[in-house]
Structures are given as structure tokens and as C-alpha cells.
mmCIF file of C-alpha atoms and ligand atoms in Angstrom:
data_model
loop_
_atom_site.group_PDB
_atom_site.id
_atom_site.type_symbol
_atom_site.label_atom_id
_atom_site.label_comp_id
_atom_site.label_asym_id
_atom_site.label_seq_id
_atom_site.Cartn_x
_atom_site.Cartn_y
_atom_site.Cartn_z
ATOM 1 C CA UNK A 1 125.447 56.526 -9.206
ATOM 2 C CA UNK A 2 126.501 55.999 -5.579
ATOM 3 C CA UNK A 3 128.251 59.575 -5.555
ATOM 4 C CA UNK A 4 130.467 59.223 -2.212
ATOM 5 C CA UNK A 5 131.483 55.410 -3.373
ATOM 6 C CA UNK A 6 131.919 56.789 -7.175
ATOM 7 C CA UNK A 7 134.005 59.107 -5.762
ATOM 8 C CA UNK A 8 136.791 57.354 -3.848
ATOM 9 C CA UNK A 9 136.952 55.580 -7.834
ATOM 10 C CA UNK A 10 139.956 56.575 -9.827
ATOM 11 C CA UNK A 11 139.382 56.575 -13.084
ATOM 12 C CA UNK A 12 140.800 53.033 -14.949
ATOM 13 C CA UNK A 13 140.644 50.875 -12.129
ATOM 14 C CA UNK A 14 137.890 48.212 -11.298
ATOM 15 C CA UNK A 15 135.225 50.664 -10.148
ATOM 16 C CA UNK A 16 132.426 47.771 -9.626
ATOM 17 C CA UNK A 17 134.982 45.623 -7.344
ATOM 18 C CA UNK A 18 135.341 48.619 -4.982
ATOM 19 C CA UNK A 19 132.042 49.789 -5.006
ATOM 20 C CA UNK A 20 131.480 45.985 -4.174
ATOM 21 C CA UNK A 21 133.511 46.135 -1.123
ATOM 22 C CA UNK A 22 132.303 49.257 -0.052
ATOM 23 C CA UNK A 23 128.487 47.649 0.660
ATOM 24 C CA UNK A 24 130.205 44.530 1.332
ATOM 25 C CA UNK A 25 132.390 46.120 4.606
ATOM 26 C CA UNK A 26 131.093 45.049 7.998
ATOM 27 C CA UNK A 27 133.352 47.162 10.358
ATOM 28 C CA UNK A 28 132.892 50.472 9.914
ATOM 29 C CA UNK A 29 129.414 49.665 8.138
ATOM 30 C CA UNK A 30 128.799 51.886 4.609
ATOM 31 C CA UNK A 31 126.822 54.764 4.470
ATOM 32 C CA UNK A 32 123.991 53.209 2.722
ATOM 33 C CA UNK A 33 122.698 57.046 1.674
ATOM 34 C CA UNK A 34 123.396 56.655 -2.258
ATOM 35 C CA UNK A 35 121.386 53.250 -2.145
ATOM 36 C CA UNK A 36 118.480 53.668 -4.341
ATOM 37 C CA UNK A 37 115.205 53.390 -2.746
ATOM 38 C CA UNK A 38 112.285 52.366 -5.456
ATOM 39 C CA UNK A 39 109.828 51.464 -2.471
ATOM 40 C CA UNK A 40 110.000 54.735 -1.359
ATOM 41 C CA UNK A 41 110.862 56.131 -4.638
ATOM 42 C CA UNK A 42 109.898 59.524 -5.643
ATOM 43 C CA UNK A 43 110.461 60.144 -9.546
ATOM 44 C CA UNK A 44 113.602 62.288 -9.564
ATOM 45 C CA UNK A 45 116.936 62.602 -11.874
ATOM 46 C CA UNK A 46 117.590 59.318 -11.831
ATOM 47 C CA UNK A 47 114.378 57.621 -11.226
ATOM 48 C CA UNK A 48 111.107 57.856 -14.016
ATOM 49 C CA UNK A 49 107.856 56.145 -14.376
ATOM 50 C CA UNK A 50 108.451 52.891 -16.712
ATOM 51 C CA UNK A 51 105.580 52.340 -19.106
ATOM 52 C CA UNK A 52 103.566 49.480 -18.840
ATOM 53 C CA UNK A 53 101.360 47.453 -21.097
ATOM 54 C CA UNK A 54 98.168 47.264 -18.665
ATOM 55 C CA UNK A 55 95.675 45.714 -21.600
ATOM 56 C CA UNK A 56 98.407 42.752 -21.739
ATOM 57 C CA UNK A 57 97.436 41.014 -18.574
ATOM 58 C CA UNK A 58 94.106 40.546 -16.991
ATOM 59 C CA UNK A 59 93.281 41.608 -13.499
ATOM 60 C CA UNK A 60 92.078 38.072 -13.242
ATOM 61 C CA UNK A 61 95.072 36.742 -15.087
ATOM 62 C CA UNK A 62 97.592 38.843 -12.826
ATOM 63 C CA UNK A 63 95.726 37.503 -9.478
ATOM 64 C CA UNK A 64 95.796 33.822 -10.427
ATOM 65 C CA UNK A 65 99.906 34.353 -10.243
ATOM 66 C CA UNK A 66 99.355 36.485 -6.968
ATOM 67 C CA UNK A 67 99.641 39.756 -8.769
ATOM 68 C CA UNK A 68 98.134 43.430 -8.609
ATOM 69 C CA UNK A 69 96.483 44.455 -11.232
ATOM 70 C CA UNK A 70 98.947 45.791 -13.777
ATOM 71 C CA UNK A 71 97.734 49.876 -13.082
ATOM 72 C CA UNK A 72 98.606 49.436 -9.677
ATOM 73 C CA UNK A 73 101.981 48.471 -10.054
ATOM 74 C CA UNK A 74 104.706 50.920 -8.974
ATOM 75 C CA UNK A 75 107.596 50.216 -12.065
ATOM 76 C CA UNK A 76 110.259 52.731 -12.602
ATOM 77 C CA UNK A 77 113.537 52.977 -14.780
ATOM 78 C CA UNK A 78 116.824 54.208 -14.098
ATOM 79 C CA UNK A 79 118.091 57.087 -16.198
ATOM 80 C CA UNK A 80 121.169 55.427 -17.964
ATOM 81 C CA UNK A 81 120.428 52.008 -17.938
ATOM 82 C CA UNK A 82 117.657 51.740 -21.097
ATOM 83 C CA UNK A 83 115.798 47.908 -20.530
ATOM 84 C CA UNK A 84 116.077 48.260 -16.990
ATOM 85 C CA UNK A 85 112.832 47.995 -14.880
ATOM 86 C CA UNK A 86 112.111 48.117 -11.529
ATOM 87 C CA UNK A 87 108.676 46.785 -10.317
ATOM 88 C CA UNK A 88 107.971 47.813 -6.491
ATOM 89 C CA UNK A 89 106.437 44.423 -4.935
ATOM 90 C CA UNK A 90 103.622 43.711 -7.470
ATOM 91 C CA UNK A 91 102.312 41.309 -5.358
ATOM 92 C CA UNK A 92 98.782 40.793 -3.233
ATOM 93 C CA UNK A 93 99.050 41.086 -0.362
ATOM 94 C CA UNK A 94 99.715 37.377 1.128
ATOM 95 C CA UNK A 95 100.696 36.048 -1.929
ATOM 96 C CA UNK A 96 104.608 35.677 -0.926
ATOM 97 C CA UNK A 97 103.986 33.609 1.619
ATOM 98 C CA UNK A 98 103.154 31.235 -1.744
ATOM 99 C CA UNK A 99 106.108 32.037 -3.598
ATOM 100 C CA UNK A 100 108.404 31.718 -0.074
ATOM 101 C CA UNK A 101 106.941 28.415 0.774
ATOM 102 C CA UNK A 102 107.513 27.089 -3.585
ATOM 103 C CA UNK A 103 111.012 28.451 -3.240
ATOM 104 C CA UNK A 104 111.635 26.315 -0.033
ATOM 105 C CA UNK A 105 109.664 23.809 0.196
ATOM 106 C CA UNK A 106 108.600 22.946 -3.812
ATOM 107 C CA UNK A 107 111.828 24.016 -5.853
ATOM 108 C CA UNK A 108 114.301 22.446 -4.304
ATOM 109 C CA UNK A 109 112.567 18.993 -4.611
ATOM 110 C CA UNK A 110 113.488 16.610 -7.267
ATOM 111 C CA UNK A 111 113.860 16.526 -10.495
ATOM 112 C CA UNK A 112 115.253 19.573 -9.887
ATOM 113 C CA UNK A 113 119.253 19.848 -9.297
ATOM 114 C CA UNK A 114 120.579 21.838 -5.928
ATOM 115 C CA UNK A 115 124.494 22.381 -4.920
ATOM 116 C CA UNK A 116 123.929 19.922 -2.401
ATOM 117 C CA UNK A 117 123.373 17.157 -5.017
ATOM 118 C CA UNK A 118 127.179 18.028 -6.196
ATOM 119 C CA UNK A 119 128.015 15.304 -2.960
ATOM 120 C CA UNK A 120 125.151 13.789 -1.574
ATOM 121 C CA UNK A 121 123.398 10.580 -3.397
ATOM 122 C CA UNK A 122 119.497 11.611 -4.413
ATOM 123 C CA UNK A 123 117.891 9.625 -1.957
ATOM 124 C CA UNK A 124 119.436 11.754 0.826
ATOM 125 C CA UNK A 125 118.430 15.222 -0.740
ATOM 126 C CA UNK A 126 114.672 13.468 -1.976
ATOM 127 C CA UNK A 127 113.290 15.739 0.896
ATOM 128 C CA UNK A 128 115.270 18.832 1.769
ATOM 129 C CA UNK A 129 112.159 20.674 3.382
ATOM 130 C CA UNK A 130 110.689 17.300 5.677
ATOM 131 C CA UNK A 131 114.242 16.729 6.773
ATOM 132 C CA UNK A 132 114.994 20.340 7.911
ATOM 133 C CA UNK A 133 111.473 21.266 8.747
ATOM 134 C CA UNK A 134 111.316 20.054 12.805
ATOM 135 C CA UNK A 135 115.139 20.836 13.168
ATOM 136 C CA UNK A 136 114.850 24.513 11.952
ATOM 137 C CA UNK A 137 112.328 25.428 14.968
ATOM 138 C CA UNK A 138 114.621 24.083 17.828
ATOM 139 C CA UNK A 139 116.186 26.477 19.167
ATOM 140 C CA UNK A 140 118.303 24.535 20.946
ATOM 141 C CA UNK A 141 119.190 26.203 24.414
ATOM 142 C CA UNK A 142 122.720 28.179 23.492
ATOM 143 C CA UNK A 143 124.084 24.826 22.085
ATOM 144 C CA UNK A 144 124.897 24.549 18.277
ATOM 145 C CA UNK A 145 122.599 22.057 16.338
ATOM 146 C CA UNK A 146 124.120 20.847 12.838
ATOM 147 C CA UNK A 147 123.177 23.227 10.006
ATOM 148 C CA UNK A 148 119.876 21.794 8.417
ATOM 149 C CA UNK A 149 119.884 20.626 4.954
ATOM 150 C CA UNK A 150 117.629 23.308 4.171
ATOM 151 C CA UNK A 151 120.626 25.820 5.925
ATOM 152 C CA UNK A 152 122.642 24.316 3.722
ATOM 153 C CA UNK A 153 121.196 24.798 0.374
ATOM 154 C CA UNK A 154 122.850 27.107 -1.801
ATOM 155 C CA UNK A 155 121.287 26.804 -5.248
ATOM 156 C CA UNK A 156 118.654 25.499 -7.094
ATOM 157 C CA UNK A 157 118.197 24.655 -11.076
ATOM 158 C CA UNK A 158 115.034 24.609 -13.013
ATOM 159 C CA UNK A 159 114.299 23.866 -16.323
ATOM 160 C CA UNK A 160 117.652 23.832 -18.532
ATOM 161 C CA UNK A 161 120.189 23.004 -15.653
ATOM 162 C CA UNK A 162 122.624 25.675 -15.788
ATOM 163 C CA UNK A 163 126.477 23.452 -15.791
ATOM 164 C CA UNK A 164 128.324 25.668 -13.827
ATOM 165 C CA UNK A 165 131.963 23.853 -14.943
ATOM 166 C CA UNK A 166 131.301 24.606 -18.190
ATOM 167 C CA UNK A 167 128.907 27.374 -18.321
ATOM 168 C CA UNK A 168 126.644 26.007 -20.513
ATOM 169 C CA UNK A 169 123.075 24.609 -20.826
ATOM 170 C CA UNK A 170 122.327 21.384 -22.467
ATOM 171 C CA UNK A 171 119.686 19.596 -24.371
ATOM 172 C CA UNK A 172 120.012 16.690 -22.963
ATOM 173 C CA UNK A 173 120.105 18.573 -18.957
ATOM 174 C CA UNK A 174 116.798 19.837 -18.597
ATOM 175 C CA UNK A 175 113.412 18.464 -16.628
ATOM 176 C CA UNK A 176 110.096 20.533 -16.928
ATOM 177 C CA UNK A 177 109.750 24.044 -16.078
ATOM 178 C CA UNK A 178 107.402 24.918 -13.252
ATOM 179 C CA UNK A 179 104.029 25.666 -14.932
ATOM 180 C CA UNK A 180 102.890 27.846 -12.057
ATOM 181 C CA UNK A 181 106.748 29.947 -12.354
ATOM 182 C CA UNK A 182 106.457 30.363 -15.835
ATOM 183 C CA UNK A 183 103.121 31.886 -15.467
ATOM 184 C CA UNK A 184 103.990 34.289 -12.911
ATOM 185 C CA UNK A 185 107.482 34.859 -14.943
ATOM 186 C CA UNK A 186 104.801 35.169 -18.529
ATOM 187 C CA UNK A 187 102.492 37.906 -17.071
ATOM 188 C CA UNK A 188 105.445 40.096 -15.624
ATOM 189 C CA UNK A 189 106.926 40.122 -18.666
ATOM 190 C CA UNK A 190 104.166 40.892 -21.288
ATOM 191 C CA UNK A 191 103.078 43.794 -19.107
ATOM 192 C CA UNK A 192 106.691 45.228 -19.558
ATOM 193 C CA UNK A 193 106.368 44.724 -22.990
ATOM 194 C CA UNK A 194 107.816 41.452 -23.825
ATOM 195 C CA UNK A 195 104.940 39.016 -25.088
ATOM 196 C CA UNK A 196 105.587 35.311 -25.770
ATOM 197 C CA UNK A 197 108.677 35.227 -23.067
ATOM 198 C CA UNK A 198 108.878 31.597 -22.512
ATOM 199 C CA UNK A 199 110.725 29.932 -19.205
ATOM 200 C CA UNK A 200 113.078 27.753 -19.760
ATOM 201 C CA UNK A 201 115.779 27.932 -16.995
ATOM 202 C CA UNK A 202 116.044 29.793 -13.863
ATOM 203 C CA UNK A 203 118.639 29.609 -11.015
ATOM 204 C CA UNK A 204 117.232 29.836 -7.517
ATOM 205 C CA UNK A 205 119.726 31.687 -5.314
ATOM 206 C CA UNK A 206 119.394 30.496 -0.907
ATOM 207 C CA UNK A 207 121.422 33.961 0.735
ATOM 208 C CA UNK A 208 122.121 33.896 4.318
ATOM 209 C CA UNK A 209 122.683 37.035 6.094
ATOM 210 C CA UNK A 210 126.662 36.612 5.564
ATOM 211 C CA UNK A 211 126.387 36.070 1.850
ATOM 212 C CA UNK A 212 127.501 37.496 -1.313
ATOM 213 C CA UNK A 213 127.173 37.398 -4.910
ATOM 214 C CA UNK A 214 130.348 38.261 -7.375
ATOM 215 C CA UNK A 215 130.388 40.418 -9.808
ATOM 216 C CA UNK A 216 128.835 38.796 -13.426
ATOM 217 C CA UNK A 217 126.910 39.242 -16.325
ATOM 218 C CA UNK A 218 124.406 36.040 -17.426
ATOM 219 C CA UNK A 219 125.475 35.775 -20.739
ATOM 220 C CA UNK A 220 124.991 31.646 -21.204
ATOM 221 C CA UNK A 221 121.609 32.770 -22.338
ATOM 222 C CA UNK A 222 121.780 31.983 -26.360
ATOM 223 C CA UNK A 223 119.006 34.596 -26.681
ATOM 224 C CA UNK A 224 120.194 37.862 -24.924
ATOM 225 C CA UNK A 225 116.693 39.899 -26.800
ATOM 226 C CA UNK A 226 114.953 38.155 -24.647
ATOM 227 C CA UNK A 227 114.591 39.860 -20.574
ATOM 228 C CA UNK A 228 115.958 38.064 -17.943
ATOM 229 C CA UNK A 229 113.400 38.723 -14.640
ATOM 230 C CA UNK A 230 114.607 38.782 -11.132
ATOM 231 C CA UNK A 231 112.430 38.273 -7.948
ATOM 232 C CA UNK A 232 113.656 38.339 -3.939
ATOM 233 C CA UNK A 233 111.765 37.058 -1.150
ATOM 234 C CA UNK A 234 112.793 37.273 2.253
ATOM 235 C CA UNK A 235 115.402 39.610 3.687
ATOM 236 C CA UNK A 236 116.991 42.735 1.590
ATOM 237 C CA UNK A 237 119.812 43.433 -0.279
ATOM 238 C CA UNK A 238 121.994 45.813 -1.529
ATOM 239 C CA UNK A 239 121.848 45.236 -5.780
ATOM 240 C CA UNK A 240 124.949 46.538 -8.025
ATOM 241 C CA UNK A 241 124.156 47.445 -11.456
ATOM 242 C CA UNK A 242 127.263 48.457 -13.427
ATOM 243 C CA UNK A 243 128.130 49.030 -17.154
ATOM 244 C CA UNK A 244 129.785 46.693 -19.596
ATOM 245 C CA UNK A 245 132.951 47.272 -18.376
ATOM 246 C CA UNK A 246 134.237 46.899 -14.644
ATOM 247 C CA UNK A 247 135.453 50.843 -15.336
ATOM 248 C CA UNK A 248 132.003 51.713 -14.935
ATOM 249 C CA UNK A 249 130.804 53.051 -11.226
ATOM 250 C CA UNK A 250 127.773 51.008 -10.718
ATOM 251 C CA UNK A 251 124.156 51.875 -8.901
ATOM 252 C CA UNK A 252 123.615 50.386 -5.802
ATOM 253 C CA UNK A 253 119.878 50.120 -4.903
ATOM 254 C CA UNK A 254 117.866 48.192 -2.607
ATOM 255 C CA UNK A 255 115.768 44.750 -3.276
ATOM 256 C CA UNK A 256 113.360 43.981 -0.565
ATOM 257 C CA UNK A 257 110.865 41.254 -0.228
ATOM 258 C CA UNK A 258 108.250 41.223 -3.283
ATOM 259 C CA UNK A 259 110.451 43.145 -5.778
ATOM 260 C CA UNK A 260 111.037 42.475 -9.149
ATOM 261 C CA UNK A 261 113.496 43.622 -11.574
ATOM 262 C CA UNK A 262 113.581 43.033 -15.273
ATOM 263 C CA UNK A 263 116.739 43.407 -17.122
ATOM 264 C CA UNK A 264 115.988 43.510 -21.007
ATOM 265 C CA UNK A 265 117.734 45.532 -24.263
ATOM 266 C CA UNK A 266 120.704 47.533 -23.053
ATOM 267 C CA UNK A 267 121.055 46.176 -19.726
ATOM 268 C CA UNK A 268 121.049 42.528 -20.048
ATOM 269 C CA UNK A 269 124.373 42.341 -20.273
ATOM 270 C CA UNK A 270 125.394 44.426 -17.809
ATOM 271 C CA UNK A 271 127.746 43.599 -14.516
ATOM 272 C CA UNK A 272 126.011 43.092 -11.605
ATOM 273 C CA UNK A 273 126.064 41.653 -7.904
ATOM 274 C CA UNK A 274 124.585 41.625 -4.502
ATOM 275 C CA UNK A 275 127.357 42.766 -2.011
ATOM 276 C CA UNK A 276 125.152 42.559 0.832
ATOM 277 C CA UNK A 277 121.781 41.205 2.659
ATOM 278 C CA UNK A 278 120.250 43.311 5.006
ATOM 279 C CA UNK A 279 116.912 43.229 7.296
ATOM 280 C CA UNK A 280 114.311 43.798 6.001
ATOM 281 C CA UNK A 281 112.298 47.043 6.687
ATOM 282 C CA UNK A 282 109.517 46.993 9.038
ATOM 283 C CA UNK A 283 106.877 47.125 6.430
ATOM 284 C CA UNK A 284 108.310 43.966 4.525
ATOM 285 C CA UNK A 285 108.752 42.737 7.747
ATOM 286 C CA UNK A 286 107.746 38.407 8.335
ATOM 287 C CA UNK A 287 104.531 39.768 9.828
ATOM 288 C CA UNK A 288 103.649 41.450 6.783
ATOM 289 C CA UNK A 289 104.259 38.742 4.250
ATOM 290 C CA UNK A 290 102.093 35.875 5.508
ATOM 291 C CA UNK A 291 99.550 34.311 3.702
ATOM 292 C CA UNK A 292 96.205 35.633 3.375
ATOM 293 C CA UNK A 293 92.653 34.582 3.641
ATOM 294 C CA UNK A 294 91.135 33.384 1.012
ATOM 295 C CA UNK A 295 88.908 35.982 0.620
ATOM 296 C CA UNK A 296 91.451 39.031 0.877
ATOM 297 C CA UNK A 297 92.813 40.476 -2.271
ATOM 298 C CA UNK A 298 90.877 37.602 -4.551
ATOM 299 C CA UNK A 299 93.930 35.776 -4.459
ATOM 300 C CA UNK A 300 93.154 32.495 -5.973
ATOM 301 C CA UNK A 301 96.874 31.009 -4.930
ATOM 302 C CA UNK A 302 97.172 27.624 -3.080
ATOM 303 C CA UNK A 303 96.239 28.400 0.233
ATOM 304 C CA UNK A 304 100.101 27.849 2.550
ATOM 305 C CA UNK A 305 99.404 26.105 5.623
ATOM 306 C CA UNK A 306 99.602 27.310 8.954
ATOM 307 C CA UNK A 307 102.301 24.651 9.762
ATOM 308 C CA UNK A 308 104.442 25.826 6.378
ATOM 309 C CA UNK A 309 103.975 28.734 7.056
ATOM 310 C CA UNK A 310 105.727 28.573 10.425
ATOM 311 C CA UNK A 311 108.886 26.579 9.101
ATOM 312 C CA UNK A 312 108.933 29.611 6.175
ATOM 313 C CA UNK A 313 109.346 31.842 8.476
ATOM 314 C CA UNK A 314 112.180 30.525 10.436
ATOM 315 C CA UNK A 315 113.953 30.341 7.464
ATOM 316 C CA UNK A 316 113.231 33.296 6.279
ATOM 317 C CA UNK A 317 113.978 35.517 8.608
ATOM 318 C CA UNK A 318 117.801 35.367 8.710
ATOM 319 C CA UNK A 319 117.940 34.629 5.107
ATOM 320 C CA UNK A 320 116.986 35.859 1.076
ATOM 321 C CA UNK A 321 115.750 34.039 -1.680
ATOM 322 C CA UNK A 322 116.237 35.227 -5.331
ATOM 323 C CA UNK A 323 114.709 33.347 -8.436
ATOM 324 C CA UNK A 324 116.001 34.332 -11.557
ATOM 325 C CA UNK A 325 113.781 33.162 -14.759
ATOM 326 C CA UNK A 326 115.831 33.178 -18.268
ATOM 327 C CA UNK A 327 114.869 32.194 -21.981
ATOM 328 C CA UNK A 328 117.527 30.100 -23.230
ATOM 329 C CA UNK A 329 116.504 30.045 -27.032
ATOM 330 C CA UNK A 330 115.527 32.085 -29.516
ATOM 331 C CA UNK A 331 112.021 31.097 -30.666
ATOM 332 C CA UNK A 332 112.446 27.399 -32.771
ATOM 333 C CA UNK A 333 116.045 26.910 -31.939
ATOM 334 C CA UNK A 334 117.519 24.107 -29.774
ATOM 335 C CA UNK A 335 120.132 23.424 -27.986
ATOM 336 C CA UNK A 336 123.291 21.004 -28.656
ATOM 337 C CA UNK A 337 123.695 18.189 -26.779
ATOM 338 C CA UNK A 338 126.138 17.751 -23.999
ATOM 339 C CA UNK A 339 129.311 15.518 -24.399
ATOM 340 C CA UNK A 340 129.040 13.104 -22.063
ATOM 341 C CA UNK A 341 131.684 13.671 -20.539
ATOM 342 C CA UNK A 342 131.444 16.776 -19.064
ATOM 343 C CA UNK A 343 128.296 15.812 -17.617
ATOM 344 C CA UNK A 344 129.850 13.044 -15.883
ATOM 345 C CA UNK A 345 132.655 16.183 -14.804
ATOM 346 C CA UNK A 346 129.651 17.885 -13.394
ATOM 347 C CA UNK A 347 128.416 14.740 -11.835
ATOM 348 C CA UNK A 348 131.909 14.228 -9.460
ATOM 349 C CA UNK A 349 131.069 16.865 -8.185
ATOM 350 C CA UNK A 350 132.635 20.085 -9.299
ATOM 351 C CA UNK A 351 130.679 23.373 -9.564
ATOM 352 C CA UNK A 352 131.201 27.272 -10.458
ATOM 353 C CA UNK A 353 130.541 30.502 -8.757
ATOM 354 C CA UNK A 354 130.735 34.010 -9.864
ATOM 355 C CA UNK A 355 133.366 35.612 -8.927
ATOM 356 C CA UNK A 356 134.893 38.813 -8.962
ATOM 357 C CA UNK A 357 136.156 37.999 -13.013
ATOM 358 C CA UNK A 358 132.603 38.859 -14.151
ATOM 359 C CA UNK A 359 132.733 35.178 -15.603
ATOM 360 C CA UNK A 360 131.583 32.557 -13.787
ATOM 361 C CA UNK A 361 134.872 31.036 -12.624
ATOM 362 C CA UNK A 362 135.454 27.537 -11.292
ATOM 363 C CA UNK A 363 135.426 26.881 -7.673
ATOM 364 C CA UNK A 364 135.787 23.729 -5.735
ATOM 365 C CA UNK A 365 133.404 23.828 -3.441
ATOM 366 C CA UNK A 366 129.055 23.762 -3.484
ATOM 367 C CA UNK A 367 128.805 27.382 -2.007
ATOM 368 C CA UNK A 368 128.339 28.302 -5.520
ATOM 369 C CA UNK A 369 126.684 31.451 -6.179
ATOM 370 C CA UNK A 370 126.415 32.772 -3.383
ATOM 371 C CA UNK A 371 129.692 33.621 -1.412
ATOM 372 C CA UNK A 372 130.072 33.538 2.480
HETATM 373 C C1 OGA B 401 121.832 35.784 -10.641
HETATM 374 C C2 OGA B 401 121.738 37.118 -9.984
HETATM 375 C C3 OGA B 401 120.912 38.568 -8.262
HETATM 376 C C4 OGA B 401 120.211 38.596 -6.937
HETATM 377 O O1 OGA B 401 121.367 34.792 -10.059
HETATM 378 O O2 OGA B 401 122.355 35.716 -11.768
HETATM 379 O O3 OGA B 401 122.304 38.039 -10.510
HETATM 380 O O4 OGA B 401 119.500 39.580 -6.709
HETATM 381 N N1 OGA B 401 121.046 37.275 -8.834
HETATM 382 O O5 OGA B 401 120.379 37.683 -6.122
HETATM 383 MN MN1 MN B 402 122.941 37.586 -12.550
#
């Protein structure tokens, strides 16, 4: 527990919300002392070795989704939060510049839905990456260019498209999962212990270095056994893990580039936000994360071109990516269908964001998620 943020808590009141604003405070800036480190993480009294399931995934397996093999991974758990696990970058080295350029470049193209469909017609969000791509590099000469479309995007759907006016999924709302997601998202998950996990929605969060995320708990799920798996690429943040009650203090800890969490049992349900993006450290630094030579590592990962790789990096280095992967159903269920209706609601233009009611409340405007 963040012990000098616990302790300005009184006990009753919304501990989470002020912990919250304590990370989230620009002038004077926290003490970011309590944060949690897990990249530097020594085992201690509140950090432990998780167990992994090594024989689940292949070394070949793991590197065809840009993985370590599973004995190399650094995973840890947090004493009083059972389900929780923290992986330390379990990636090859080069491999995020894959899962960077998918997040940008691949993810956000259609079918898949984005906040900035909520008011523009398809065939002006069709290509979000080639309309941003040549803008992002000008640095224009101290004169404001227009935010590119790619600056602009706040969210991304996969799979079952979360409705965030009614906080629902839908049968009849959903386009195909990315295979190559899925994989990575299958492999994480049977090493921790979770075989058979299947993908079916995930919500693709764009932070820039002003943004936020309020204070929730993902429970649209209709399978909550089932882990939900969290990845961040790009810049770092400050994570909030609370109880199941806003009383609770939470633990702040940091997510750099190449982490992964996975919240499963106990803590799937738990509150939880992202007060605050910082810079990355030097050793996640851009320089660090760019793709690799075919030959280094054996990754066997679609090689990112040079040219990609550049327009990545612009991006990227102001800003944070997070991709979270859910199972909807429980195995052989489905899901009801949508009135029409409300989809047509969702249609004009009307989206959700967390906020601080730990439900995801209604907002009227397409910054979503992610809070400014
Ligand atoms: C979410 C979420 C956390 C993050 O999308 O539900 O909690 O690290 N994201 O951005
Ligand atoms: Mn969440």
C-alpha cells in the first residue's frame, strides 16, 4: 500500500479517489516513492515469485507471439491481492516494435470500431494511420498543426464491441478477433495457469501524456472466472489497484513498456485506474524498443518497416497504449442480441467513460476512456 498516500486516508471516505489525485497532481508533483517497481523488483513483503506453468507453452510457441521463453519470464504477485500477476516485459527483444506498430497502425483499421467513429462517417476514419502518418513527422516550425487523426484516437474495439451507453456487449456487435492477439493473449494466459482462455473482446486504450483513466472495475464480462490480461506499450504509468470497495487504500505501481498484468480469481473485480502517464525509463526508452533483425532473439514476427517504424515512434513517444483482452462467455454460452434501438443510440453518437463512480458512467463526448 502507498503508505504516505494511505496515510493522509481517513478511514470511511473514498480512499481510491484520493489516492487517485494524489498521482494525478501536477503542481507540487507526488512523491512517487510507494510506487511499486516490478522491473526492478526484488521479492520483499509485498512482492513474491508467481508460479508459472513453463511445460504449457513452447519456446517456439512463445517466440512466434514475440515472447521469452516462459522460464525466463520475471512474474510476481502482490501479497493481498490473490489472482493478481505481474509479468515484467515478457517480450524479445524487438518484438514491441510489432505490437506498437498493430496497435497503431492495424487495430484501429476497420471493421473495428474507434471513438472517432462516434462522429465521423467510415470512409473518413477507413485509414487513420495513412492519413496521420506524413502529418505526425512535421514538426512544423513553432506553429500549431491540427491534431492528426491518429492524435485524436481515443479508443479502439475488437471482437465483441464493448457499447459504452449501455455497458453491454452484443451478439449481434461483434467482427472477428485478431488471430495474431488472441494468440499472444492464449499463450500468456495458459502459462499463468488458465488454459483454453479464448479472446473475444478487448478495448484498446490511445493515452497521451495528459491523460487519465477513472476509477472502475470491468464487470460487463458475463464470465468473471475467466482472467482479464492487460498489456502497455509506449510511455509509463502509474496503475491503481484497490479493493472492492472505494474504502480500500489501493497499490500504486508502475507499468512500463512490455508489461503485462493478469487480473484473474480475487482480483478481477477489483477497482482500478491509471492516474498518470509518465516517461518512460531509459532502459524502455524508444531506442530500446525497435524492431529487431530477423535473426536476433528467433523472433519469427512480421518484420516492421523502417518507414513504420519511424511514424511509431513519433507517436509513441509522448503517448501510451494499453490493450486489454477479455472473455466474454463462459465456454458454450452466447450472448443476447441487442435491441435495435440502442444500437442505433450508440450509432448518434453517444459514448461512456469511466469515471470516478467505479461504473462506467455516460459522458457526452468521444474522449471516452481515457480522461484529459
Ligand atoms: C481498462 C483498463 C488500464 C490501463 O481498459 O479497463 O483498466 O492500464 N486499462 O490502461
Ligand atoms: Mn479496467
Amino acid at each position: 500500500m502507498a503508505k504516505m498516500a494511505a496515510s493522509m486516508v481517513e478511514s470511511g471516505e473514498d480512499a481510491f479517489r484520493k489516492i487517485f489525485k494524489f498521482y494525478k497532481r501536477r503542481e507540487p508533483p507526488p512523491d512517487l516513492r510507494d510506487v511499486t517497481d516490478f522491473c526492478c523488483g526484488v521479492p520483499g513483503d509485498k512482492i513474491f515469485p508467481a508460479k508459472l506453468d513453463p511445460a504449457a507453452v513452447s519456446d517456439e510457441e512463445a517466440a512466434r507471439v514475440g515472447l521469452k521463453p516462459v522460464r525466463d519470464w520475471r512474474a510476481f504477485g502482490l501479497q493481498g491481492y490473490p489472482g493478481f500477476i505481474f509479468i515484467s516485459n515478457p517480450f524479445l527483444r524487438g518484438s514491441h516494435a510489432f505490437w506498437i506498430r498493430q496497435c497503431l497502425k492495424t487495430y484501429p483499421q476497420k471493421p473495428n470500431i474507434c471513438n472517432l467513429d462516434m462522429h465521423m462517417c467510415p470512409a473518413d476514419t477507413q485509414d487513420i494511420w495513412g492519413r496521420s502518418a506524413h502529418d505526425l513527422g512535421s514538426a512544423s516550425s513553432g506553429k500549431r498543426r491540427p491534431k492528426t487523426l491518429l492524435e485524436k484516437l481515443r479508443w479502439v474495439t475488437l471482437g465483441y464491441h464493448y457499447n459504452w451507453d449501455t455497458k453491454t456487449y452484443s451478439a449481434n456487435n461483434h467482427t472477428v478477433f485478431p488471430a495474431d492477439l488472441h494468440s499472444l493473449s492464449f499463450q500468456i494466459t495458459a502459462a499463468c495457469g488458465f488454459p483454453e482462455f479464448s479472446s473475444e473482446a478487448a478495448i484498446l486504450n490511445y493515452y497521451r501524456s495528459d491523460s487519465s483513466l477513472g476509477i472502475h472495475v470491468d464487470e460487463s464480462e458475463l464470465d468473471h472466472t475467466r482472467p482479464l490480461l492487460s498489456f502497455s506499450f509506449g510511455q509509463s504509468a502509474i496503475f491503481l489497484l484497490g479493493g472492492t470497495c472505494r474504502q480500500d487504500a489501493p497499490t500504486a505501481m508502475f507499468m512500463h513498456s512490455g508489461d503485462v498484468m493478469v487480473m484473474s480469481g480475487q482480483s478481477r473485480l477489483l477497482y482500478h485506474a491509471v492516474p498518470r502517464i509518465l516517461p518512460a525509463p531509459q532502459e524502455r526508452a524508444l531506442e530500446n524498443l525497435g524492431p529487431a533483425s530477423a535473426q536476433q532473439d528467433g523472433g519469427v514476427l512480421e518484420p516492421v518497416s523502417d518507414e513504420d517504424w519511424a511514424v511509431c515512434c513519433r507517436y509513441i513517444q509522448s503517448s501510451r497504449v494499453n490493450v486489454t483482452v477479455r472473455q466474454v462467455l463462459a465456454p458454450g454460452r452466447s450472448l443476447p442480441e441487442t435491441p435495435p434501438a440502442s444500437l442505433q443510440r450508440t450509432a448518434g453518437g453517444q459514448v461512456v467513460g469511466y469515471h470516478d463512480g467505479g461504473k462506467r458512467k455516460r459522458s457526452n463526448s468521444d474522449s471516452n476512456t481515457v480522461e484529459t
